[in-house]
Amino acid sequence: MLNGFTKGLLIGSILGTSIGVMMDTSMMKRRNRRKMMKAGRSFLRRTGNIISAVVEAFR
């Protein structure tokens, strides 16, 4: 339960921030947006694995 909640909270906050930045089209070009999304996906994958490992260590 704690693992899912923590992971969801972190992912939700990162997604909310990135969507807010991407909605402002004057700030980003299409190529930069794609690059940022790709980097964000890999970051979320790594972060999720790290959070899972930390929570498992405390159990």
PDB file of N, CA and C in Angstrom:
ATOM      1  N   MET A   1       0.833  -1.196   0.000  1.00  0.00           N
ATOM      2  CA  MET A   1       0.000   0.000   0.000  1.00  0.00           C
ATOM      3  C   MET A   1       0.873   1.254   0.000  1.00  0.00           C
ATOM      4  N   LEU A   2       1.821   1.304   0.901  1.00  0.00           N
ATOM      5  CA  LEU A   2       2.689   2.480   0.985  1.00  0.00           C
ATOM      6  C   LEU A   2       3.508   2.639  -0.292  1.00  0.00           C
ATOM      7  N   ASN A   3       3.972   1.522  -0.821  1.00  0.00           N
ATOM      8  CA  ASN A   3       4.772   1.573  -2.038  1.00  0.00           C
ATOM      9  C   ASN A   3       3.970   2.171  -3.185  1.00  0.00           C
ATOM     10  N   GLY A   4       2.741   1.703  -3.376  1.00  0.00           N
ATOM     11  CA  GLY A   4       1.902   2.209  -4.456  1.00  0.00           C
ATOM     12  C   GLY A   4       1.547   3.671  -4.262  1.00  0.00           C
ATOM     13  N   PHE A   5       1.254   4.051  -3.024  1.00  0.00           N
ATOM     14  CA  PHE A   5       0.890   5.436  -2.742  1.00  0.00           C
ATOM     15  C   PHE A   5       2.060   6.376  -2.999  1.00  0.00           C
ATOM     16  N   THR A   6       3.219   6.026  -2.491  1.00  0.00           N
ATOM     17  CA  THR A   6       4.407   6.872  -2.653  1.00  0.00           C
ATOM     18  C   THR A   6       4.786   7.003  -4.122  1.00  0.00           C
ATOM     19  N   LYS A   7       4.778   5.880  -4.808  1.00  0.00           N
ATOM     20  CA  LYS A   7       5.121   5.887  -6.223  1.00  0.00           C
ATOM     21  C   LYS A   7       4.107   6.718  -7.012  1.00  0.00           C
ATOM     22  N   GLY A   8       2.837   6.556  -6.708  1.00  0.00           N
ATOM     23  CA  GLY A   8       1.794   7.315  -7.393  1.00  0.00           C
ATOM     24  C   GLY A   8       1.896   8.805  -7.135  1.00  0.00           C
ATOM     25  N   LEU A   9       2.207   9.155  -5.898  1.00  0.00           N
ATOM     26  CA  LEU A   9       2.351  10.566  -5.547  1.00  0.00           C
ATOM     27  C   LEU A   9       3.512  11.203  -6.303  1.00  0.00           C
ATOM     28  N   LEU A  10       4.627  10.511  -6.353  1.00  0.00           N
ATOM     29  CA  LEU A  10       5.803  11.025  -7.054  1.00  0.00           C
ATOM     30  C   LEU A  10       5.546  11.134  -8.551  1.00  0.00           C
ATOM     31  N   ILE A  11       5.001  10.087  -9.133  1.00  0.00           N
ATOM     32  CA  ILE A  11       4.735  10.091 -10.572  1.00  0.00           C
ATOM     33  C   ILE A  11       3.704  11.156 -10.923  1.00  0.00           C
ATOM     34  N   GLY A  12       2.676  11.293 -10.102  1.00  0.00           N
ATOM     35  CA  GLY A  12       1.651  12.298 -10.353  1.00  0.00           C
ATOM     36  C   GLY A  12       2.200  13.712 -10.324  1.00  0.00           C
ATOM     37  N   SER A  13       3.063  13.987  -9.367  1.00  0.00           N
ATOM     38  CA  SER A  13       3.624  15.343  -9.284  1.00  0.00           C
ATOM     39  C   SER A  13       4.553  15.634 -10.458  1.00  0.00           C
ATOM     40  N   ILE A  14       5.342  14.647 -10.856  1.00  0.00           N
ATOM     41  CA  ILE A  14       6.236  14.842 -12.003  1.00  0.00           C
ATOM     42  C   ILE A  14       5.429  15.013 -13.283  1.00  0.00           C
ATOM     43  N   LEU A  15       4.399  14.183 -13.452  1.00  0.00           N
ATOM     44  CA  LEU A  15       3.555  14.296 -14.642  1.00  0.00           C
ATOM     45  C   LEU A  15       2.847  15.643 -14.697  1.00  0.00           C
ATOM     46  N   GLY A  16       2.308  16.078 -13.576  1.00  0.00           N
ATOM     47  CA  GLY A  16       1.615  17.360 -13.536  1.00  0.00           C
ATOM     48  C   GLY A  16       2.518  18.517 -13.910  1.00  0.00           C
ATOM     49  N   THR A  17       3.718  18.497 -13.405  1.00  0.00           N
ATOM     50  CA  THR A  17       4.675  19.556 -13.722  1.00  0.00           C
ATOM     51  C   THR A  17       5.067  19.529 -15.195  1.00  0.00           C
ATOM     52  N   SER A  18       5.362  18.337 -15.697  1.00  0.00           N
ATOM     53  CA  SER A  18       5.789  18.243 -17.098  1.00  0.00           C
ATOM     54  C   SER A  18       4.662  18.609 -18.057  1.00  0.00           C
ATOM     55  N   ILE A  19       3.428  18.234 -17.743  1.00  0.00           N
ATOM     56  CA  ILE A  19       2.302  18.605 -18.603  1.00  0.00           C
ATOM     57  C   ILE A  19       2.105  20.113 -18.585  1.00  0.00           C
ATOM     58  N   GLY A  20       2.246  20.720 -17.425  1.00  0.00           N
ATOM     59  CA  GLY A  20       2.132  22.172 -17.337  1.00  0.00           C
ATOM     60  C   GLY A  20       3.160  22.888 -18.184  1.00  0.00           C
ATOM     61  N   VAL A  21       4.373  22.376 -18.205  1.00  0.00           N
ATOM     62  CA  VAL A  21       5.430  22.985 -19.019  1.00  0.00           C
ATOM     63  C   VAL A  21       5.153  22.754 -20.502  1.00  0.00           C
ATOM     64  N   MET A  22       4.717  21.543 -20.853  1.00  0.00           N
ATOM     65  CA  MET A  22       4.489  21.228 -22.262  1.00  0.00           C
ATOM     66  C   MET A  22       3.274  21.947 -22.839  1.00  0.00           C
ATOM     67  N   MET A  23       2.319  22.314 -22.013  1.00  0.00           N
ATOM     68  CA  MET A  23       1.135  23.009 -22.513  1.00  0.00           C
ATOM     69  C   MET A  23       1.481  24.422 -22.988  1.00  0.00           C
ATOM     70  N   ASP A  24       2.525  24.989 -22.440  1.00  0.00           N
ATOM     71  CA  ASP A  24       2.965  26.309 -22.883  1.00  0.00           C
ATOM     72  C   ASP A  24       3.826  26.119 -24.132  1.00  0.00           C
ATOM     73  N   THR A  25       3.194  26.147 -25.299  1.00  0.00           N
ATOM     74  CA  THR A  25       3.890  25.820 -26.546  1.00  0.00           C
ATOM     75  C   THR A  25       4.928  26.854 -26.939  1.00  0.00           C
ATOM     76  N   SER A  26       4.811  28.059 -26.439  1.00  0.00           N
ATOM     77  CA  SER A  26       5.798  29.072 -26.805  1.00  0.00           C
ATOM     78  C   SER A  26       7.164  28.758 -26.205  1.00  0.00           C
ATOM     79  N   MET A  27       7.189  27.969 -25.135  1.00  0.00           N
ATOM     80  CA  MET A  27       8.458  27.633 -24.491  1.00  0.00           C
ATOM     81  C   MET A  27       9.207  26.522 -25.212  1.00  0.00           C
ATOM     82  N   MET A  28       8.472  25.610 -25.837  1.00  0.00           N
ATOM     83  CA  MET A  28       9.114  24.418 -26.371  1.00  0.00           C
ATOM     84  C   MET A  28       8.836  24.206 -27.844  1.00  0.00           C
ATOM     85  N   LYS A  29       9.833  23.712 -28.521  1.00  0.00           N
ATOM     86  CA  LYS A  29       9.654  23.290 -29.900  1.00  0.00           C
ATOM     87  C   LYS A  29       9.290  21.811 -29.895  1.00  0.00           C
ATOM     88  N   ARG A  30       8.789  21.336 -31.013  1.00  0.00           N
ATOM     89  CA  ARG A  30       8.326  19.944 -31.102  1.00  0.00           C
ATOM     90  C   ARG A  30       9.449  18.948 -30.798  1.00  0.00           C
ATOM     91  N   ARG A  31      10.623  19.196 -31.333  1.00  0.00           N
ATOM     92  CA  ARG A  31      11.745  18.282 -31.128  1.00  0.00           C
ATOM     93  C   ARG A  31      12.134  18.224 -29.647  1.00  0.00           C
ATOM     94  N   ASN A  32      12.187  19.376 -28.992  1.00  0.00           N
ATOM     95  CA  ASN A  32      12.534  19.416 -27.571  1.00  0.00           C
ATOM     96  C   ASN A  32      11.485  18.711 -26.728  1.00  0.00           C
ATOM     97  N   ARG A  33      10.223  18.846 -27.118  1.00  0.00           N
ATOM     98  CA  ARG A  33       9.142  18.207 -26.378  1.00  0.00           C
ATOM     99  C   ARG A  33       9.280  16.688 -26.429  1.00  0.00           C
ATOM    100  N   ARG A  34       9.562  16.158 -27.632  1.00  0.00           N
ATOM    101  CA  ARG A  34       9.744  14.707 -27.765  1.00  0.00           C
ATOM    102  C   ARG A  34      10.937  14.224 -26.951  1.00  0.00           C
ATOM    103  N   LYS A  35      12.011  14.981 -27.000  1.00  0.00           N
ATOM    104  CA  LYS A  35      13.223  14.628 -26.259  1.00  0.00           C
ATOM    105  C   LYS A  35      12.946  14.613 -24.754  1.00  0.00           C
ATOM    106  N   MET A  36      12.196  15.597 -24.283  1.00  0.00           N
ATOM    107  CA  MET A  36      11.867  15.681 -22.870  1.00  0.00           C
ATOM    108  C   MET A  36      10.969  14.518 -22.438  1.00  0.00           C
ATOM    109  N   MET A  37      10.018  14.142 -23.281  1.00  0.00           N
ATOM    110  CA  MET A  37       9.127  13.035 -22.949  1.00  0.00           C
ATOM    111  C   MET A  37       9.901  11.725 -22.851  1.00  0.00           C
ATOM    112  N   LYS A  38      10.839  11.516 -23.760  1.00  0.00           N
ATOM    113  CA  LYS A  38      11.643  10.297 -23.737  1.00  0.00           C
ATOM    114  C   LYS A  38      12.498  10.241 -22.471  1.00  0.00           C
ATOM    115  N   ALA A  39      13.109  11.351 -22.132  1.00  0.00           N
ATOM    116  CA  ALA A  39      13.923  11.411 -20.913  1.00  0.00           C
ATOM    117  C   ALA A  39      13.049  11.232 -19.677  1.00  0.00           C
ATOM    118  N   GLY A  40      11.855  11.789 -19.702  1.00  0.00           N
ATOM    119  CA  GLY A  40      10.941  11.665 -18.571  1.00  0.00           C
ATOM    120  C   GLY A  40      10.502  10.238 -18.332  1.00  0.00           C
ATOM    121  N   ARG A  41      10.241   9.503 -19.410  1.00  0.00           N
ATOM    122  CA  ARG A  41       9.838   8.103 -19.262  1.00  0.00           C
ATOM    123  C   ARG A  41      10.943   7.273 -18.619  1.00  0.00           C
ATOM    124  N   SER A  42      12.166   7.461 -19.076  1.00  0.00           N
ATOM    125  CA  SER A  42      13.268   6.691 -18.493  1.00  0.00           C
ATOM    126  C   SER A  42      13.507   7.106 -17.046  1.00  0.00           C
ATOM    127  N   PHE A  43      13.332   8.384 -16.751  1.00  0.00           N
ATOM    128  CA  PHE A  43      13.484   8.865 -15.378  1.00  0.00           C
ATOM    129  C   PHE A  43      12.428   8.240 -14.471  1.00  0.00           C
ATOM    130  N   LEU A  44      11.182   8.188 -14.937  1.00  0.00           N
ATOM    131  CA  LEU A  44      10.111   7.595 -14.136  1.00  0.00           C
ATOM    132  C   LEU A  44      10.359   6.114 -13.897  1.00  0.00           C
ATOM    133  N   ARG A  45      10.858   5.420 -14.895  1.00  0.00           N
ATOM    134  CA  ARG A  45      11.141   3.999 -14.744  1.00  0.00           C
ATOM    135  C   ARG A  45      12.221   3.784 -13.680  1.00  0.00           C
ATOM    136  N   ARG A  46      13.297   4.561 -13.771  1.00  0.00           N
ATOM    137  CA  ARG A  46      14.383   4.425 -12.794  1.00  0.00           C
ATOM    138  C   ARG A  46      13.929   4.823 -11.397  1.00  0.00           C
ATOM    139  N   THR A  47      13.171   5.909 -11.297  1.00  0.00           N
ATOM    140  CA  THR A  47      12.693   6.380 -10.002  1.00  0.00           C
ATOM    141  C   THR A  47      11.783   5.355  -9.351  1.00  0.00           C
ATOM    142  N   GLY A  48      10.907   4.756 -10.148  1.00  0.00           N
ATOM    143  CA  GLY A  48      10.011   3.727  -9.622  1.00  0.00           C
ATOM    144  C   GLY A  48      10.775   2.547  -9.066  1.00  0.00           C
ATOM    145  N   ASN A  49      11.809   2.128  -9.757  1.00  0.00           N
ATOM    146  CA  ASN A  49      12.621   1.007  -9.285  1.00  0.00           C
ATOM    147  C   ASN A  49      13.356   1.361  -7.995  1.00  0.00           C
ATOM    148  N   ILE A  50      13.857   2.572  -7.901  1.00  0.00           N
ATOM    149  CA  ILE A  50      14.579   3.002  -6.700  1.00  0.00           C
ATOM    150  C   ILE A  50      13.631   3.075  -5.511  1.00  0.00           C
ATOM    151  N   ILE A  51      12.449   3.646  -5.715  1.00  0.00           N
ATOM    152  CA  ILE A  51      11.474   3.753  -4.625  1.00  0.00           C
ATOM    153  C   ILE A  51      11.071   2.370  -4.144  1.00  0.00           C
ATOM    154  N   SER A  52      10.848   1.455  -5.069  1.00  0.00           N
ATOM    155  CA  SER A  52      10.488   0.087  -4.692  1.00  0.00           C
ATOM    156  C   SER A  52      11.589  -0.562  -3.860  1.00  0.00           C
ATOM    157  N   ALA A  53      12.826  -0.362  -4.259  1.00  0.00           N
ATOM    158  CA  ALA A  53      13.944  -0.952  -3.527  1.00  0.00           C
ATOM    159  C   ALA A  53      14.059  -0.364  -2.121  1.00  0.00           C
ATOM    160  N   VAL A  54      13.864   0.940  -1.983  1.00  0.00           N
ATOM    161  CA  VAL A  54      13.953   1.585  -0.671  1.00  0.00           C
ATOM    162  C   VAL A  54      12.834   1.103   0.244  1.00  0.00           C
ATOM    163  N   VAL A  55      11.624   1.018  -0.290  1.00  0.00           N
ATOM    164  CA  VAL A  55      10.493   0.561   0.526  1.00  0.00           C
ATOM    165  C   VAL A  55      10.693  -0.884   0.952  1.00  0.00           C
ATOM    166  N   GLU A  56      11.188  -1.720   0.048  1.00  0.00           N
ATOM    167  CA  GLU A  56      11.451  -3.121   0.394  1.00  0.00           C
ATOM    168  C   GLU A  56      12.534  -3.229   1.473  1.00  0.00           C
ATOM    169  N   ALA A  57      13.509  -2.331   1.444  1.00  0.00           N
ATOM    170  CA  ALA A  57      14.579  -2.370   2.443  1.00  0.00           C
ATOM    171  C   ALA A  57      14.055  -2.051   3.840  1.00  0.00           C
ATOM    172  N   PHE A  58      13.031  -1.207   3.932  1.00  0.00           N
ATOM    173  CA  PHE A  58      12.485  -0.840   5.233  1.00  0.00           C
ATOM    174  C   PHE A  58      11.467  -1.839   5.763  1.00  0.00           C
ATOM    175  N   ARG A  59      11.070  -2.800   4.956  1.00  0.00           N
ATOM    176  CA  ARG A  59      10.098  -3.807   5.423  1.00  0.00           C
ATOM    177  C   ARG A  59      10.746  -4.857   6.259  1.00  0.00           C
TER     178      ARG A  59
END
